[in-house]
CSV table of C-alpha atoms and ligand atoms in Angstrom, one decimal:
chain,number,residue,atom,x,y,z
A,1,MET,CA,-7.7,23.9,23.4
A,2,LYS,CA,-5.3,24.1,26.3
A,3,LYS,CA,-1.7,24.3,25.2
A,4,ARG,CA,0.4,21.5,26.5
A,5,ALA,CA,4.0,21.4,25.8
A,6,GLY,CA,4.7,17.7,25.2
A,7,GLY,CA,2.5,15.0,26.7
A,8,PRO,CA,2.7,12.4,29.3
A,9,GLY,CA,5.4,10.5,27.3
A,10,ILE,CA,7.2,13.2,25.4
A,11,PRO,CA,10.0,15.1,27.0
A,12,GLU,CA,9.0,18.8,27.3
A,13,LYS,CA,12.3,20.1,26.2
A,14,ARG,CA,14.6,18.6,23.6
A,15,ALA,CA,18.0,17.5,24.8
A,16,PRO,CA,21.0,16.8,22.5
A,17,ILE,CA,21.1,13.1,21.4
A,18,LEU,CA,24.1,11.2,20.1
A,19,ILE,CA,23.5,8.0,18.0
A,20,GLU,CA,26.7,6.0,18.0
A,21,GLY,CA,27.9,3.5,15.6
A,22,ALA,CA,24.8,3.0,13.4
A,23,ARG,CA,24.9,1.4,10.0
A,24,HIS,CA,23.8,3.9,7.3
A,25,ARG,CA,24.0,3.2,3.6
A,26,GLY,CA,26.6,0.6,4.0
A,27,ARG,CA,28.8,2.7,6.4
A,28,THR,CA,29.2,3.1,10.1
A,29,VAL,CA,28.2,6.5,11.3
A,30,ASP,CA,27.4,8.6,14.4
A,31,ALA,CA,24.7,11.2,14.3
A,32,PHE,CA,24.5,14.2,16.6
A,33,ILE,CA,21.1,15.8,17.1
A,34,ASP,CA,21.2,19.3,18.7
A,35,ALA,CA,18.8,20.9,21.1
A,36,GLU,CA,16.9,22.4,18.1
A,37,GLY,CA,16.0,18.9,16.9
A,38,LYS,CA,18.3,19.1,13.8
A,39,ILE,CA,21.0,16.7,12.7
A,40,ALA,CA,24.1,18.8,13.5
A,41,ALA,CA,26.7,16.2,12.6
A,42,LEU,CA,26.7,13.0,10.7
A,43,GLY,CA,29.6,10.8,9.8
A,44,ARG,CA,32.2,8.3,10.9
A,45,ASP,CA,33.6,10.5,13.7
A,46,ALA,CA,30.7,12.8,14.3
A,47,GLY,CA,30.4,11.4,17.8
A,48,LYS,CA,33.9,12.3,19.0
A,49,LYS,CA,33.4,16.0,19.4
A,50,ALA,CA,29.7,15.7,20.4
A,51,ARG,CA,30.1,13.1,23.1
A,52,ARG,CA,30.3,15.7,26.0
A,53,ASP,CA,27.4,17.8,24.6
A,54,ALA,CA,25.0,14.8,24.4
A,55,GLU,CA,22.5,14.3,27.2
A,56,THR,CA,21.4,11.0,25.7
A,57,ARG,CA,23.6,8.5,24.0
A,58,ILE,CA,22.2,5.7,21.9
A,59,ASP,CA,24.3,2.6,21.3
A,60,ALA,CA,23.4,1.8,17.7
A,61,ARG,CA,26.1,-0.7,16.9
A,62,ARG,CA,23.6,-3.3,15.7
A,63,LEU,CA,21.1,-0.9,14.3
A,64,LEU,CA,20.3,0.5,10.8
A,65,LEU,CA,19.7,4.2,10.5
A,66,ILE,CA,16.9,5.2,8.1
A,67,PRO,CA,14.6,8.2,7.6
A,68,GLY,CA,11.3,8.0,9.5
A,69,LEU,CA,8.4,6.8,7.4
A,70,VAL,CA,5.5,9.0,6.2
A,71,ASN,CA,2.0,7.6,5.9
A,72,THR,CA,0.0,9.8,3.4
A,73,HIS,CA,-3.5,8.4,3.9
A,74,THR,CA,-5.0,7.5,7.3
A,75,HIS,CA,-8.2,7.7,9.3
A,76,ALA,CA,-6.3,7.2,12.5
A,77,ALA,CA,-9.1,6.8,15.0
A,78,MET,CA,-10.5,3.9,13.0
A,79,THR,CA,-8.1,1.8,15.0
A,80,LEU,CA,-11.1,1.4,17.3
A,81,LEU,CA,-12.8,-0.5,14.5
A,82,ARG,CA,-9.9,-2.9,13.9
A,83,GLY,CA,-11.2,-6.4,13.3
A,84,PHE,CA,-14.8,-5.4,14.1
A,85,ALA,CA,-16.1,-6.4,10.7
A,86,ASP,CA,-14.1,-8.1,8.0
A,87,ASP,CA,-14.7,-10.3,4.9
A,88,LEU,CA,-18.2,-8.9,4.2
A,89,PRO,CA,-19.6,-7.5,0.9
A,90,LEU,CA,-18.8,-3.8,0.7
A,91,ARG,CA,-22.3,-2.4,1.1
A,92,GLU,CA,-23.2,-4.6,4.0
A,93,TRP,CA,-19.8,-3.9,5.6
A,94,LEU,CA,-20.3,-0.1,5.3
A,95,GLU,CA,-24.1,0.2,5.9
A,96,GLU,CA,-24.5,-2.4,8.6
A,97,LYS,CA,-21.2,-2.3,10.4
A,98,ILE,CA,-18.9,0.7,9.9
A,99,TRP,CA,-21.4,3.6,9.5
A,100,PRO,CA,-23.6,2.7,12.5
A,101,LEU,CA,-20.5,2.5,14.7
A,102,GLU,CA,-19.1,5.8,13.4
A,103,ALA,CA,-22.5,7.5,14.1
A,104,HIS,CA,-21.9,6.8,17.8
A,105,LEU,CA,-18.3,8.0,17.9
A,106,THR,CA,-17.5,10.7,20.5
A,107,GLY,CA,-14.5,13.1,20.7
A,108,GLU,CA,-13.1,11.0,23.5
A,109,ASP,CA,-13.2,7.9,21.3
A,110,VAL,CA,-11.4,9.7,18.6
A,111,TYR,CA,-8.8,10.9,21.1
A,112,TRP,CA,-8.0,7.4,22.3
A,113,GLY,CA,-8.3,5.9,18.9
A,114,THR,CA,-5.8,8.4,17.5
A,115,ARG,CA,-3.5,7.8,20.4
A,116,LEU,CA,-3.6,4.1,19.7
A,117,ALA,CA,-2.9,4.8,16.0
A,118,CYS,CA,0.1,7.0,17.0
A,119,LEU,CA,1.4,4.3,19.2
A,120,GLU,CA,1.1,1.7,16.4
A,121,MET,CA,2.8,4.1,13.9
A,122,ILE,CA,5.6,4.9,16.3
A,123,ARG,CA,6.2,1.2,17.0
A,124,SER,CA,6.4,0.6,13.2
A,125,GLY,CA,8.7,3.5,12.3
A,126,THR,CA,6.3,6.2,11.1
A,127,VAL,CA,7.0,9.8,12.1
A,128,ALA,CA,4.4,11.7,10.1
A,129,PHE,CA,0.9,11.0,8.7
A,130,ASN,CA,-1.8,12.6,6.7
A,131,ASP,CA,-5.2,12.1,8.5
A,132,MET,CA,-8.8,12.8,7.6
A,133,TYR,CA,-11.6,12.1,10.1
A,134,PHE,CA,-14.1,13.6,12.5
A,135,PHE,CA,-13.7,15.2,16.0
A,136,MET,CA,-10.3,16.4,14.7
A,137,GLU,CA,-9.7,18.8,17.6
A,138,ASP,CA,-9.4,15.6,19.7
A,139,ALA,CA,-7.2,14.0,17.1
A,140,ALA,CA,-4.9,17.0,17.2
A,141,ARG,CA,-4.7,16.8,21.0
A,142,ALA,CA,-3.7,13.1,20.7
A,143,VAL,CA,-1.0,13.9,18.1
A,144,GLU,CA,0.4,16.8,20.1
A,145,GLU,CA,0.8,14.5,23.1
A,146,MET,CA,2.3,11.6,21.2
A,147,GLY,CA,5.0,13.7,19.5
A,148,LEU,CA,4.5,12.7,15.8
A,149,ARG,CA,4.1,15.1,12.9
A,150,ALA,CA,0.6,15.1,11.3
A,151,THR,CA,-1.4,17.0,8.7
A,152,LEU,CA,-4.9,16.8,9.9
A,153,SER,CA,-8.2,17.5,8.0
A,154,TYR,CA,-11.8,17.4,9.0
A,155,GLY,CA,-13.7,15.1,6.6
A,156,PHE,CA,-16.0,17.5,4.6
A,157,ILE,CA,-19.1,15.7,3.5
A,158,ASP,CA,-22.2,17.7,2.3
A,159,LEU,CA,-24.0,15.1,0.2
A,160,GLY,CA,-25.3,18.0,-2.0
A,161,ASP,CA,-27.3,19.5,0.9
A,162,PRO,CA,-26.8,23.3,1.1
A,163,ASP,CA,-27.6,23.4,4.9
A,164,ARG,CA,-25.2,20.6,5.5
A,165,ARG,CA,-22.6,22.4,3.4
A,166,GLU,CA,-22.8,25.5,5.6
A,167,ARG,CA,-22.2,23.4,8.7
A,168,GLU,CA,-19.2,21.6,7.1
A,169,ILE,CA,-17.8,25.0,6.0
A,170,ARG,CA,-18.1,26.3,9.6
A,171,ALA,CA,-16.6,23.0,11.0
A,172,THR,CA,-13.7,23.2,8.6
A,173,GLU,CA,-13.0,26.9,9.4
A,174,ARG,CA,-13.2,26.2,13.1
A,175,PHE,CA,-10.8,23.3,12.9
A,176,VAL,CA,-8.2,25.1,10.8
A,177,SER,CA,-8.2,28.0,13.1
A,178,THR,CA,-7.9,25.7,16.2
A,179,VAL,CA,-4.8,24.0,14.7
A,180,LYS,CA,-3.2,27.3,13.7
A,181,GLY,CA,-3.9,28.5,17.2
A,182,MET,CA,-2.1,25.6,18.8
A,183,GLY,CA,1.2,27.0,17.4
A,184,GLU,CA,2.7,23.5,17.2
A,185,PRO,CA,4.8,23.3,14.0
A,186,ARG,CA,4.5,19.5,14.0
A,187,ILE,CA,0.8,19.7,13.5
A,188,ARG,CA,-0.6,21.3,10.3
A,189,PRO,CA,-4.2,21.7,9.2
A,190,ALA,CA,-5.5,20.7,5.7
A,191,VAL,CA,-8.9,20.8,4.0
A,192,GLY,CA,-10.5,17.4,3.6
A,193,PRO,CA,-13.2,17.2,0.9
A,194,HIS,CA,-14.0,13.5,1.3
A,195,ALA,CA,-14.6,12.5,-2.4
A,196,VAL,CA,-16.5,13.6,-5.6
A,197,TYR,CA,-19.4,11.3,-4.6
A,198,THR,CA,-19.9,12.8,-1.1
A,199,VAL,CA,-19.2,16.5,-1.8
A,200,SER,CA,-21.1,18.8,-4.1
A,201,PRO,CA,-19.3,20.9,-6.8
A,202,GLU,CA,-20.0,23.9,-4.7
A,203,GLY,CA,-18.5,22.2,-1.6
A,204,LEU,CA,-15.4,21.2,-3.6
A,205,SER,CA,-14.9,24.7,-5.0
A,206,TRP,CA,-15.3,26.2,-1.5
A,207,CYS,CA,-12.6,23.7,-0.2
A,208,ALA,CA,-10.2,24.7,-3.0
A,209,GLY,CA,-10.7,28.4,-2.4
A,210,PHE,CA,-10.3,28.1,1.4
A,211,ALA,CA,-7.2,25.9,1.1
A,212,ARG,CA,-5.7,28.5,-1.3
A,213,GLU,CA,-6.5,31.5,1.0
A,214,GLU,CA,-5.1,29.6,4.1
A,215,GLY,CA,-2.1,28.3,2.2
A,216,ILE,CA,-2.8,24.7,3.4
A,217,GLY,CA,-3.1,21.3,1.8
A,218,ILE,CA,-6.1,19.4,0.4
A,219,HIS,CA,-6.7,15.7,1.2
A,220,VAL,CA,-9.2,13.9,-0.9
A,221,HIS,CA,-10.1,10.3,-2.1
A,222,LEU,CA,-9.9,9.9,-5.8
A,223,SER,CA,-11.0,7.2,-8.3
A,224,GLU,CA,-11.0,4.4,-5.8
A,225,THR,CA,-13.6,2.2,-7.6
A,226,GLY,CA,-14.9,1.8,-11.1
A,227,GLN,CA,-18.4,2.7,-9.7
A,228,GLU,CA,-17.1,6.1,-8.6
A,229,VAL,CA,-15.8,6.8,-12.1
A,230,GLN,CA,-19.1,5.7,-13.8
A,231,ASP,CA,-21.3,7.6,-11.4
A,232,CYS,CA,-19.2,10.8,-11.7
A,233,ILE,CA,-19.3,10.7,-15.5
A,234,ALA,CA,-23.1,10.1,-15.4
A,235,ALA,CA,-23.7,13.0,-12.9
A,236,ARG,CA,-21.1,15.6,-13.9
A,237,GLY,CA,-20.2,14.6,-17.4
A,238,LYS,CA,-16.6,14.3,-16.4
A,239,SER,CA,-14.3,11.8,-14.9
A,240,PRO,CA,-13.4,12.3,-11.1
A,241,PRO,CA,-10.0,13.9,-11.8
A,242,ALA,CA,-11.4,16.2,-14.5
A,243,HIS,CA,-14.2,17.1,-12.1
A,244,LEU,CA,-11.9,17.8,-9.2
A,245,ASP,CA,-9.7,19.9,-11.5
A,246,ALA,CA,-12.7,21.9,-12.7
A,247,CYS,CA,-13.5,22.7,-9.0
A,248,GLY,CA,-9.9,23.8,-8.4
A,249,CYS,CA,-9.0,20.9,-6.1
A,250,LEU,CA,-6.0,19.5,-8.0
A,251,THR,CA,-3.1,21.6,-6.7
A,252,GLU,CA,0.5,21.0,-5.7
A,253,ARG,CA,-0.7,21.0,-2.1
A,254,THR,CA,-3.2,18.2,-2.8
A,255,VAL,CA,-2.8,14.5,-1.8
A,256,ALA,CA,-5.2,12.3,-3.7
A,257,ALA,CA,-5.7,8.9,-2.1
A,258,HIS,CA,-6.1,5.6,-4.1
A,259,CYS,CA,-6.2,6.8,-7.7
A,260,CYS,CA,-6.7,3.2,-8.9
A,261,TRP,CA,-9.1,3.8,-11.8
A,262,LEU,CA,-7.1,6.4,-13.8
A,263,ASP,CA,-6.0,6.3,-17.4
A,264,ARG,CA,-2.8,7.6,-18.9
A,265,GLU,CA,-4.2,11.1,-19.6
A,266,GLU,CA,-5.5,11.4,-16.1
A,267,CYS,CA,-2.0,10.5,-14.7
A,268,ALA,CA,-0.6,13.3,-16.9
A,269,LEU,CA,-3.2,15.7,-15.5
A,270,LEU,CA,-2.1,15.0,-11.9
A,271,ALA,CA,1.5,15.4,-13.0
A,272,ALA,CA,0.7,18.8,-14.6
A,273,ARG,CA,-1.0,20.0,-11.5
A,274,GLY,CA,1.8,18.8,-9.2
A,275,THR,CA,-0.7,16.7,-7.2
A,276,SER,CA,0.7,13.9,-5.1
A,277,VAL,CA,-0.9,10.4,-5.1
A,278,SER,CA,-1.2,8.2,-2.0
A,279,HIS,CA,-1.0,4.5,-3.0
A,280,ASN,CA,-2.9,2.3,-0.6
A,281,PRO,CA,-2.3,-1.2,-1.9
A,282,THR,CA,-3.5,-3.2,1.2
A,283,SER,CA,-6.8,-1.4,1.5
A,284,ASN,CA,-7.3,-1.6,-2.3
A,285,MET,CA,-6.8,-5.4,-2.2
A,286,LYS,CA,-8.9,-5.9,0.9
A,287,LEU,CA,-11.8,-4.0,-0.5
A,288,SER,CA,-11.2,-5.6,-3.9
A,289,VAL,CA,-11.3,-2.4,-6.0
A,290,ASN,CA,-10.2,-4.5,-8.9
A,291,ARG,CA,-7.6,-2.2,-10.3
A,292,ALA,CA,-4.1,-1.4,-9.1
A,293,MET,CA,-3.0,2.3,-9.0
A,294,PRO,CA,-1.3,2.6,-12.4
A,295,TYR,CA,2.3,3.1,-11.0
A,296,PRO,CA,4.1,2.7,-14.4
A,297,TRP,CA,1.9,5.5,-15.9
A,298,MET,CA,2.3,7.7,-12.9
A,299,ARG,CA,6.1,7.2,-13.0
A,300,GLU,CA,6.2,7.9,-16.7
A,301,ALA,CA,4.1,11.1,-16.2
A,302,GLY,CA,6.3,12.2,-13.3
A,303,VAL,CA,3.7,12.1,-10.5
A,304,ASN,CA,4.9,12.2,-6.9
A,305,VAL,CA,3.7,8.8,-5.7
A,306,THR,CA,3.6,8.2,-2.0
A,307,LEU,CA,2.3,5.4,0.3
A,308,GLY,CA,-0.6,5.1,2.7
A,309,THR,CA,-2.3,2.5,4.8
A,310,ASP,CA,-5.9,3.9,4.8
A,311,GLY,CA,-7.9,3.4,8.0
A,312,CYS,CA,-7.8,0.3,10.2
A,313,ALA,CA,-11.2,-1.0,9.1
A,314,SER,CA,-9.8,-1.6,5.6
A,315,ASN,CA,-6.2,-2.7,6.3
A,316,ASN,CA,-6.2,-3.5,9.4
A,317,SER,CA,-2.7,-2.4,10.2
A,318,LEU,CA,-0.9,1.0,10.1
A,319,ASP,CA,2.5,-0.7,9.6
A,320,LEU,CA,4.1,1.0,6.5
A,321,PHE,CA,6.7,-1.7,6.2
A,322,ARG,CA,3.8,-4.0,5.2
A,323,ALA,CA,2.4,-1.3,2.9
A,324,MET,CA,5.8,-1.1,1.1
A,325,ARG,CA,5.9,-4.8,0.6
A,326,ASP,CA,2.2,-4.9,-0.5
A,327,ALA,CA,2.8,-2.1,-3.0
A,328,ALA,CA,5.9,-3.7,-4.5
A,329,LEU,CA,4.1,-7.1,-4.8
A,330,LEU,CA,0.8,-5.7,-6.0
A,331,GLN,CA,2.4,-3.6,-8.8
A,332,LYS,CA,4.4,-6.6,-10.0
A,333,PHE,CA,1.4,-8.8,-10.0
A,334,ALA,CA,-0.9,-6.3,-11.7
A,335,TRP,CA,1.5,-5.4,-14.5
A,336,GLY,CA,2.9,-8.9,-15.0
A,337,SER,CA,6.4,-7.5,-14.5
A,338,GLN,CA,9.0,-8.6,-12.0
A,339,THR,CA,10.9,-5.2,-12.4
A,340,THR,CA,8.0,-2.9,-11.6
A,341,LEU,CA,8.3,-1.0,-8.3
A,342,PRO,CA,11.7,-2.2,-7.1
A,343,ALA,CA,12.5,-2.1,-3.4
A,344,PRO,CA,14.5,1.2,-3.4
A,345,GLU,CA,11.5,3.0,-5.1
A,346,ALA,CA,9.1,1.6,-2.5
A,347,LEU,CA,11.3,2.9,0.2
A,348,LEU,CA,11.5,6.4,-1.4
A,349,MET,CA,7.7,6.4,-1.7
A,350,ALA,CA,7.4,5.8,2.1
A,351,THR,CA,10.0,8.5,3.0
A,352,GLU,CA,11.1,11.3,0.7
A,353,ALA,CA,8.0,11.3,-1.6
A,354,GLY,CA,5.7,11.3,1.4
A,355,ALA,CA,7.4,14.2,3.0
A,356,ARG,CA,7.3,16.2,-0.3
A,357,ALA,CA,3.6,15.5,-0.6
A,358,LEU,CA,3.0,16.9,2.9
A,359,GLY,CA,5.5,19.8,2.4
A,360,ILE,CA,7.4,18.8,5.5
A,361,PRO,CA,11.2,18.7,5.8
A,362,SER,CA,11.6,15.0,6.7
A,363,GLY,CA,12.2,11.9,4.6
A,364,THR,CA,15.9,12.3,4.2
A,365,ILE,CA,19.0,12.1,6.5
A,366,GLY,CA,21.6,14.8,6.2
A,367,LYS,CA,23.3,17.6,8.1
A,368,GLY,CA,20.8,20.3,9.0
A,369,ALA,CA,17.7,18.1,8.4
A,370,PRO,CA,15.2,17.6,11.2
A,371,ALA,CA,15.9,14.5,13.2
A,372,ASP,CA,13.0,12.4,12.1
A,373,LEU,CA,14.9,9.1,12.3
A,374,VAL,CA,14.3,5.4,12.8
A,375,LEU,CA,16.8,2.7,14.0
A,376,VAL,CA,16.0,-0.8,12.7
A,377,ASP,CA,17.3,-3.9,14.6
A,378,LEU,CA,19.9,-5.7,12.5
A,379,ASP,CA,20.0,-8.8,14.7
A,380,GLY,CA,16.7,-10.4,13.7
A,381,PRO,CA,16.2,-13.0,10.9
A,382,ALA,CA,14.5,-10.4,8.6
A,383,MET,CA,17.6,-8.3,8.4
A,384,THR,CA,20.1,-11.3,8.1
A,385,PRO,CA,22.1,-11.6,5.9
A,386,LEU,CA,22.4,-8.0,4.8
A,387,HIS,CA,23.1,-8.3,1.0
A,388,SER,CA,20.7,-5.3,0.5
A,389,GLU,CA,19.4,-2.9,3.2
A,390,GLU,CA,16.5,-1.9,0.9
A,391,SER,CA,15.5,-5.4,-0.1
A,392,ASN,CA,15.4,-6.5,3.5
A,393,LEU,CA,13.5,-3.4,4.6
A,394,VAL,CA,10.8,-3.8,1.9
A,395,TYR,CA,10.5,-7.5,1.5
A,396,ALA,CA,11.5,-9.1,4.8
A,397,ALA,CA,11.1,-6.6,7.7
A,398,THR,CA,7.9,-5.6,9.4
A,399,GLY,CA,7.3,-2.7,11.8
A,400,SER,CA,8.3,-5.0,14.6
A,401,SER,CA,12.0,-4.7,13.5
A,402,VAL,CA,11.9,-1.1,14.5
A,403,ASP,CA,14.0,-0.5,17.7
A,404,THR,CA,14.1,3.3,18.2
A,405,VAL,CA,12.1,6.3,16.8
A,406,ILE,CA,13.0,10.0,16.9
A,407,CYS,CA,10.7,12.7,15.6
A,408,ASP,CA,11.6,16.4,15.6
A,409,GLY,CA,14.6,15.7,17.8
A,410,ARG,CA,12.6,13.9,20.5
A,411,ILE,CA,12.8,10.2,21.3
A,412,LEU,CA,9.4,8.6,20.9
A,413,MET,CA,10.5,5.0,21.3
A,414,LEU,CA,13.8,3.9,22.8
A,415,HIS,CA,14.9,0.2,22.3
A,416,GLY,CA,11.2,-0.8,22.0
A,417,GLU,CA,9.8,1.2,24.9
A,418,VAL,CA,7.1,3.8,24.3
A,419,PRO,CA,6.2,5.7,27.5
A,420,GLY,CA,2.5,5.4,28.5
A,421,GLU,CA,1.9,2.4,26.2
A,422,GLY,CA,-0.1,0.3,28.7
A,423,GLU,CA,-2.5,3.1,29.5
A,424,ILE,CA,-3.1,3.8,25.8
A,425,LEU,CA,-3.8,0.1,25.0
A,426,ALA,CA,-6.2,-0.3,28.0
A,427,ARG,CA,-8.1,3.0,27.3
A,428,ALA,CA,-8.5,2.4,23.6
A,429,ALA,CA,-9.7,-1.2,24.1
A,430,LYS,CA,-12.2,0.1,26.6
A,431,ALA,CA,-13.4,2.9,24.3
A,432,ALA,CA,-13.8,0.4,21.4
A,433,ALA,CA,-15.9,-2.0,23.6
A,434,ALA,CA,-18.1,0.8,24.9
A,435,LEU,CA,-18.7,2.0,21.4
A,436,VAL,CA,-19.9,-1.4,20.2
A,437,ARG,CA,-22.2,-1.7,23.2
A,438,ARG,CA,-23.6,1.8,22.6
A,439,THR,CA,-24.3,1.0,19.0
A,440,GLY,CA,-26.1,-2.2,20.0
A,441,ARG,CA,-24.4,-4.3,17.3
B,501,ZN,ZN1,-9.6,6.6,3.1
C-alpha cells in the first residue's frame, strides 16, 4: 500500500488549534491543541497565552465540548447495503439479500463504503471505531484518508474447512502485516474470528495465539441469539463464552459484540478475563434477538461495557447518539426499571469505556490527552434548555447536533463542513447501485 500522509480532506500537517469559549461540564473553557495533537492547555483562560500560537481559532461560544465518541462494533462498508433489504425474516434477509450482495463486493466497493461510513461517523461525532469486514486493506486506506482512528480486523470465517482455514490464516497474517507496515498510529490491526458458529475450534485457537504473539486485539461476535447458544452447546458441549475461553479468545484485548444471551456466571467469566463487551441495542432490536444484553449483571460483575452500532444492514445508522438513547431505553424496558442505565453511564459507554476496550488514549478530556474532541451545537431545540448536558446528549440530541470534530489534533469537520463530502456521497451511491446491478437482484 502506498503511504499517503493525510488524504484529500485531511491537512497533512497538524497546526495548533485554539477552541475559545466552549461550555464544558458546566463551565466556560478554552482548549489549546498543540502541533503534536495533544491538549496542551484547558481552562477558563487557557486561550490568553495560546492566542498568538494558534493557527486556527474556533469560536465555540455556543458549543458544548465533549470527548469524541467510540463505536466498538461496525462493519463499515455495509453502508452500501443501507436500506437494501429491511423488515424480512432473518434467513430470507441473509440468504436471499445480504449474502448474495456481499459475494459480489470488490475492494473498491469496500473503499467507498468505508469512506461513506467514516463520513457518517464524523458527522455524528465518532472519532474511533472497531471494524470487522472483508477487503480490509481497502478499508484501511479509506480510514487513513478520512482521519479517524480505527481498529481493523479481517473477518475470519473457516466453516470448519481446513483448506479454507489455511486461506483465512494467510489473509489475516497479510492484513496485520500490511497495517503494521502503514506506520499510521491511528490505525491498528486486530484479529477477527467472526463467531463460534462460523469458525472451528482450531481456527479460534489460531486466532488467539496469533493475537497474543502480535500483541493485538480480538474482535468477535458472541451469544447474539438463543440459537447460537443452543447450537454451540449441542456441537461443543459448552456455551459460547466457555467455548471461546477454552480456545483462548477471551482476553483483556478482546471486544465481544452483542453478548445478549449470557447468564450471570458468563458475565462474571468475561469480567475475570478482562474482556470488553460491545452493546448493540439497535441491531439487537431490529433483528429481534429477543434478549437484551444483561447490563445490570455486567455492571455487577465489573465488565467494561461499551457501545456499538453494528453494520448498516442491521441498524441502519452509524449515529452513536441514537445508540446511546436506544441502549438507555432498551435496558430500562427489558429490566422493568426506570433507573437502569442512566444517561451519564450511557455517555461513558460511548466514550471512556469504548476507548479502554480498544486500548486507545481517547475518551476523556484533560491536559496531555490526545485531541479527540467534539463540539455540539447548543442552539438547537434538542439542547434547550440545558438542565443537564448528559440527559440532553443521550435522550434528545442526535448526531446532527454535532458542529465540529477533531481527531488526533486534526479538524475533520468544522462547523458542519467535511471536505470532499460531495464526492464521497456520489461515489458510494454509484458503487452501491452497481453492486445491486451486478448481483442481479
Ligand atoms: Zn456484527
